[in-house]
């Protein structure tokens, strides 16, 4: 539940960022939010979901907060797809109606398209 709340907050922050002419101030709370999401996913031993959220976090920090360039709407939609996939996955587990990991395949593919593929399992990136 806490992980899903964090994802919801992240999606709202990203929407505000887009709606306010790419003002990175709207993303300033996300590093802490993603740290708590990652911690929760690690506790639940959901490594693939954690990997996707870590890639999303790296993308947001490097491409949206630190980079002076404006992202494309397509990039933002791809990022949203990745976050939404993790959210659906967690929702299915929360409701004890597992949908399988296919939705995480989509999230991983989305992050790879953005240039932030998941780190190989067992390594630190």
Coordinates of N, CA and C in Angstrom, one line a residue:
X1 N 0.8 -1.2 0.0 CA 0.0 0.0 0.0 C 0.9 1.3 0.0
X2 N 1.9 1.3 0.8 CA 2.8 2.4 0.9 C 3.5 2.7 -0.4
X3 N 3.9 1.6 -1.0 CA 4.6 1.7 -2.3 C 3.7 2.3 -3.4
X4 N 2.4 1.9 -3.4 CA 1.5 2.4 -4.3 C 1.2 3.9 -4.1
X5 N 1.1 4.2 -2.8 CA 0.9 5.7 -2.5 C 2.1 6.5 -3.0
X6 N 3.3 6.0 -2.8 CA 4.5 6.7 -3.3 C 4.4 6.8 -4.8
X7 N 4.0 5.7 -5.5 CA 3.9 5.8 -7.0 C 2.9 6.8 -7.4
X8 N 1.8 6.9 -6.7 CA 0.7 7.9 -7.0 C 1.2 9.3 -6.8
X9 N 2.0 9.5 -5.7 CA 2.6 10.8 -5.5 C 3.6 11.2 -6.6
X10 N 4.4 10.2 -7.0 CA 5.3 10.4 -8.1 C 4.6 10.8 -9.4
X11 N 3.5 10.1 -9.7 CA 2.8 10.4 -11.0 C 2.2 11.8 -10.9
X12 N 1.7 12.2 -9.7 CA 1.1 13.6 -9.6 C 2.2 14.6 -9.7
X13 N 3.4 14.4 -9.2 CA 4.5 15.3 -9.3 C 4.9 15.5 -10.7
X14 N 4.9 14.4 -11.5 CA 5.3 14.4 -12.9 C 4.3 15.2 -13.7
X15 N 3.0 15.0 -13.4 CA 1.9 15.7 -14.0 C 2.0 17.2 -13.8
X16 N 2.3 17.6 -12.5 CA 2.5 19.0 -12.2 C 3.7 19.6 -12.9
X17 N 4.8 18.8 -13.0 CA 6.0 19.2 -13.7 C 5.6 19.6 -15.2
X18 N 4.8 18.7 -15.8 CA 4.5 18.9 -17.2 C 3.5 20.1 -17.4
X19 N 2.6 20.2 -16.4 CA 1.5 21.3 -16.5 C 2.1 22.6 -16.2
X20 N 3.3 22.7 -15.6 CA 3.8 24.0 -15.2 C 5.1 24.3 -16.0
X21 N 5.1 24.1 -17.3 CA 6.2 24.4 -18.2 C 7.5 23.8 -17.7
X22 N 7.5 22.5 -17.4 CA 8.7 21.7 -17.0 C 9.4 22.3 -15.9
X23 N 8.7 22.8 -14.9 CA 9.3 23.4 -13.7 C 9.8 22.3 -12.8
X24 N 11.1 22.1 -12.7 CA 11.7 21.0 -11.9 C 11.4 21.1 -10.4
X25 N 11.0 22.2 -9.9 CA 10.6 22.3 -8.5 C 9.5 21.3 -8.2
X26 N 8.7 20.9 -9.1 CA 7.6 20.0 -8.9 C 8.2 18.6 -8.7
X27 N 9.4 18.3 -9.0 CA 10.0 17.0 -8.9 C 10.9 16.9 -7.6
X28 N 11.1 18.0 -6.9 CA 12.1 18.0 -5.8 C 11.9 17.0 -4.7
X29 N 10.6 16.6 -4.5 CA 10.3 15.6 -3.5 C 10.5 14.2 -4.0
X30 N 10.8 14.0 -5.3 CA 10.8 12.6 -5.8 C 12.0 11.7 -5.4
X31 N 13.2 12.3 -5.2 CA 14.2 11.4 -4.7 C 13.9 10.7 -3.4
X32 N 13.3 11.4 -2.5 CA 12.9 10.8 -1.2 C 11.8 9.8 -1.4
X33 N 10.8 10.2 -2.2 CA 9.7 9.3 -2.5 C 10.2 8.0 -3.1
X34 N 11.1 8.1 -4.1 CA 11.6 6.8 -4.7 C 12.4 6.0 -3.8
X35 N 13.1 6.7 -2.8 CA 13.9 5.9 -1.8 C 12.9 5.1 -1.0
X36 N 11.8 5.7 -0.6 CA 10.9 4.9 0.3 C 10.2 3.8 -0.5
X37 N 9.9 4.1 -1.8 CA 9.3 3.0 -2.6 C 10.3 1.8 -2.8
X38 N 11.5 2.2 -3.1 CA 12.5 1.1 -3.2 C 12.7 0.3 -1.9
X39 N 12.7 1.0 -0.8 CA 12.8 0.3 0.5 C 11.6 -0.7 0.7
X40 N 10.4 -0.2 0.4 CA 9.3 -1.1 0.5 C 9.3 -2.3 -0.4
X41 N 9.7 -2.0 -1.6 CA 9.8 -3.2 -2.6 C 10.9 -4.1 -2.2
X42 N 12.0 -3.6 -1.6 CA 13.1 -4.5 -1.2 C 12.5 -5.4 0.0
X43 N 11.8 -4.8 0.9 CA 11.2 -5.5 2.1 C 10.3 -6.6 1.6
X44 N 9.5 -6.3 0.5 CA 8.6 -7.3 -0.1 C 9.3 -8.3 -1.0
X45 N 10.6 -8.1 -1.2 CA 11.4 -8.9 -2.1 C 10.8 -8.9 -3.5
X46 N 10.4 -7.8 -4.0 CA 9.9 -7.6 -5.4 C 11.0 -6.9 -6.2
X47 N 12.1 -7.7 -6.5 CA 13.3 -7.1 -7.1 C 13.0 -6.5 -8.5
X48 N 12.2 -7.2 -9.3 CA 11.9 -6.6 -10.7 C 11.2 -5.2 -10.5
X49 N 10.2 -5.2 -9.7 CA 9.5 -3.9 -9.5 C 10.4 -2.8 -9.0
X50 N 11.3 -3.2 -8.0 CA 12.2 -2.3 -7.5 C 13.2 -1.8 -8.6
X51 N 13.6 -2.7 -9.4 CA 14.5 -2.3 -10.5 C 13.9 -1.3 -11.4
X52 N 12.6 -1.5 -11.8 CA 11.9 -0.5 -12.6 C 11.9 0.8 -11.9
X53 N 11.5 0.9 -10.6 CA 11.4 2.1 -10.0 C 12.7 2.8 -9.8
X54 N 13.8 2.0 -9.6 CA 15.2 2.6 -9.6 C 15.5 3.2 -10.9
X55 N 15.2 2.6 -12.0 CA 15.5 3.1 -13.3 C 14.7 4.4 -13.5
X56 N 13.4 4.4 -13.1 CA 12.6 5.6 -13.2 C 13.2 6.8 -12.4
X57 N 13.7 6.5 -11.2 CA 14.3 7.4 -10.4 C 15.5 8.0 -11.0
X58 N 16.4 7.2 -11.6 CA 17.6 7.7 -12.3 C 17.2 8.6 -13.4
X59 N 16.2 8.2 -14.2 CA 15.8 9.0 -15.4 C 15.3 10.3 -14.9
X60 N 14.5 10.4 -13.9 CA 14.0 11.6 -13.4 C 15.1 12.6 -12.9
X61 N 16.0 12.0 -12.1 CA 17.1 12.8 -11.6 C 18.0 13.3 -12.7
X62 N 18.4 12.4 -13.6 CA 19.4 12.8 -14.6 C 18.8 13.6 -15.8
X63 N 17.6 13.2 -16.2 CA 17.0 13.9 -17.4 C 16.1 15.0 -17.1
X64 N 15.4 15.0 -15.9 CA 14.4 16.0 -15.6 C 14.8 17.0 -14.6
X65 N 15.6 16.6 -13.6 CA 16.0 17.5 -12.5 C 17.3 18.2 -12.9
X66 N 18.4 17.4 -13.2 CA 19.7 17.9 -13.5 C 19.9 18.4 -14.9
X67 N 19.2 17.8 -15.9 CA 19.5 18.2 -17.3 C 18.7 19.5 -17.7
X68 N 19.4 20.3 -18.5 CA 18.7 21.5 -18.9 C 17.8 21.4 -20.0
X69 N 17.7 20.2 -20.6 CA 16.8 20.0 -21.8 C 15.4 19.7 -21.4
X70 N 14.5 20.0 -22.3 CA 13.1 19.7 -22.0 C 12.7 18.4 -22.6
X71 N 12.1 17.5 -21.8 CA 11.8 16.2 -22.4 C 10.6 16.3 -23.4
X72 N 10.5 15.3 -24.2 CA 9.4 15.2 -25.1 C 8.2 14.7 -24.4
X73 N 7.0 15.0 -25.0 CA 5.8 14.4 -24.4 C 5.8 12.9 -24.5
X74 N 6.4 12.4 -25.6 CA 6.5 10.9 -25.8 C 7.4 10.3 -24.6
X75 N 8.5 10.9 -24.3 CA 9.3 10.4 -23.2 C 8.5 10.4 -21.9
X76 N 7.8 11.4 -21.6 CA 7.0 11.5 -20.4 C 5.9 10.4 -20.4
X77 N 5.3 10.1 -21.5 CA 4.3 9.1 -21.6 C 5.0 7.7 -21.4
X78 N 6.2 7.5 -21.9 CA 6.9 6.3 -21.7 C 7.2 6.1 -20.2
X79 N 7.7 7.2 -19.6 CA 7.9 7.1 -18.1 C 6.7 6.8 -17.4
X80 N 5.6 7.4 -17.7 CA 4.3 7.1 -17.1 C 3.9 5.6 -17.3
X81 N 4.1 5.1 -18.5 CA 3.8 3.7 -18.7 C 4.6 2.8 -17.8
X82 N 5.9 3.1 -17.6 CA 6.7 2.3 -16.7 C 6.2 2.3 -15.2
X83 N 5.9 3.5 -14.7 CA 5.3 3.7 -13.4 C 4.0 3.0 -13.2
X84 N 3.1 3.2 -14.2 CA 1.8 2.6 -14.2 C 1.9 1.1 -14.2
X85 N 2.8 0.5 -14.9 CA 3.0 -1.0 -14.9 C 3.3 -1.5 -13.6
X86 N 4.2 -0.8 -12.9 CA 4.6 -1.2 -11.5 C 3.4 -1.1 -10.6
X87 N 2.6 0.0 -10.7 CA 1.4 0.2 -9.9 C 0.4 -0.9 -10.1
X88 N 0.1 -1.2 -11.4 CA -0.8 -2.3 -11.7 C -0.3 -3.6 -11.1
X89 N 1.0 -3.9 -11.2 CA 1.5 -5.1 -10.6 C 1.3 -5.2 -9.1
X90 N 1.6 -4.1 -8.4 CA 1.4 -4.0 -6.9 C 0.0 -4.1 -6.6
X91 N -0.9 -3.4 -7.3 CA -2.3 -3.5 -7.1 C -2.8 -4.9 -7.2
X92 N -2.4 -5.7 -8.2 CA -2.8 -7.1 -8.3 C -2.4 -7.9 -7.2
X93 N -1.2 -7.6 -6.6 CA -0.7 -8.4 -5.5 C -1.5 -8.0 -4.2
X94 N -1.7 -6.7 -4.1 CA -2.5 -6.2 -2.9 C -3.9 -6.8 -2.8
X95 N -4.5 -7.0 -4.0 CA -5.8 -7.6 -4.1 C -5.8 -9.1 -4.2
X96 N -4.6 -9.7 -4.1 CA -4.4 -11.1 -4.2 C -5.0 -11.7 -5.5
X97 N -4.9 -10.9 -6.6 CA -5.3 -11.4 -7.9 C -4.1 -11.2 -8.8
X98 N -3.0 -12.0 -8.6 CA -1.8 -11.7 -9.4 C -2.0 -11.7 -10.9
X99 N -1.5 -10.7 -11.6 CA -1.6 -10.6 -13.0 C -0.4 -11.1 -13.8
X100 N 0.6 -11.6 -13.0 CA 1.8 -12.1 -13.6 C 2.8 -10.9 -13.8
X101 N 4.0 -11.3 -14.3 CA 5.0 -10.3 -14.5 C 5.1 -9.7 -15.9
X102 N 4.2 -10.1 -16.7 CA 4.1 -9.5 -18.1 C 4.1 -8.0 -18.1
X103 N 3.3 -7.4 -17.1 CA 3.2 -6.0 -17.0 C 4.6 -5.4 -16.6
X104 N 5.4 -6.1 -15.9 CA 6.8 -5.6 -15.6 C 7.7 -5.7 -16.8
X105 N 7.4 -6.6 -17.7 CA 8.1 -6.7 -19.0 C 7.9 -5.3 -19.7
X106 N 6.7 -4.9 -19.7 CA 6.3 -3.6 -20.4 C 7.1 -2.4 -19.7
X107 N 7.1 -2.4 -18.4 CA 7.7 -1.4 -17.7 C 9.2 -1.4 -17.9
X108 N 9.8 -2.6 -17.9 CA 11.3 -2.7 -18.2 C 11.6 -2.2 -19.6
X109 N 10.8 -2.6 -20.6 CA 11.0 -2.2 -22.0 C 10.9 -0.6 -22.1
X110 N 9.9 0.0 -21.4 CA 9.7 1.4 -21.4 C 11.0 2.1 -20.9
X111 N 11.6 1.6 -19.8 CA 12.8 2.3 -19.3 C 13.9 2.1 -20.2
X112 N 14.0 0.9 -20.9 CA 15.1 0.7 -21.9 C 15.0 1.7 -23.0
X113 N 13.7 1.9 -23.5 CA 13.5 2.9 -24.5 C 14.0 4.3 -24.1
X114 N 13.9 4.6 -22.9 CA 14.3 5.9 -22.4 C 15.8 6.0 -22.2
X115 N 16.5 4.8 -22.4 CA 17.9 4.8 -22.2 C 18.3 4.4 -20.8
X116 N 17.4 3.9 -20.0 CA 17.7 3.5 -18.6 C 17.3 2.1 -18.4
X117 N 17.9 1.2 -19.1 CA 17.6 -0.3 -18.9 C 17.9 -0.7 -17.5
X118 N 17.2 -1.7 -17.0 CA 17.5 -2.1 -15.6 C 18.8 -2.7 -15.5
X119 N 19.5 -2.5 -14.4 CA 20.8 -3.1 -14.1 C 20.6 -4.6 -14.0
X120 N 21.6 -5.3 -14.5 CA 21.5 -6.8 -14.4 C 21.4 -7.2 -12.9
X121 N 20.6 -8.3 -12.7 CA 20.4 -8.8 -11.4 C 21.7 -9.1 -10.7
X122 N 21.9 -8.7 -9.5 CA 23.1 -9.1 -8.8 C 24.2 -8.1 -8.9
X123 N 24.0 -7.0 -9.7 CA 25.0 -6.0 -9.8 C 24.4 -4.7 -9.3
X124 N 25.3 -3.8 -9.1 CA 24.9 -2.4 -8.6 C 25.3 -1.4 -9.7
X125 N 24.3 -0.5 -10.0 CA 24.6 0.4 -11.1 C 24.6 1.8 -10.7

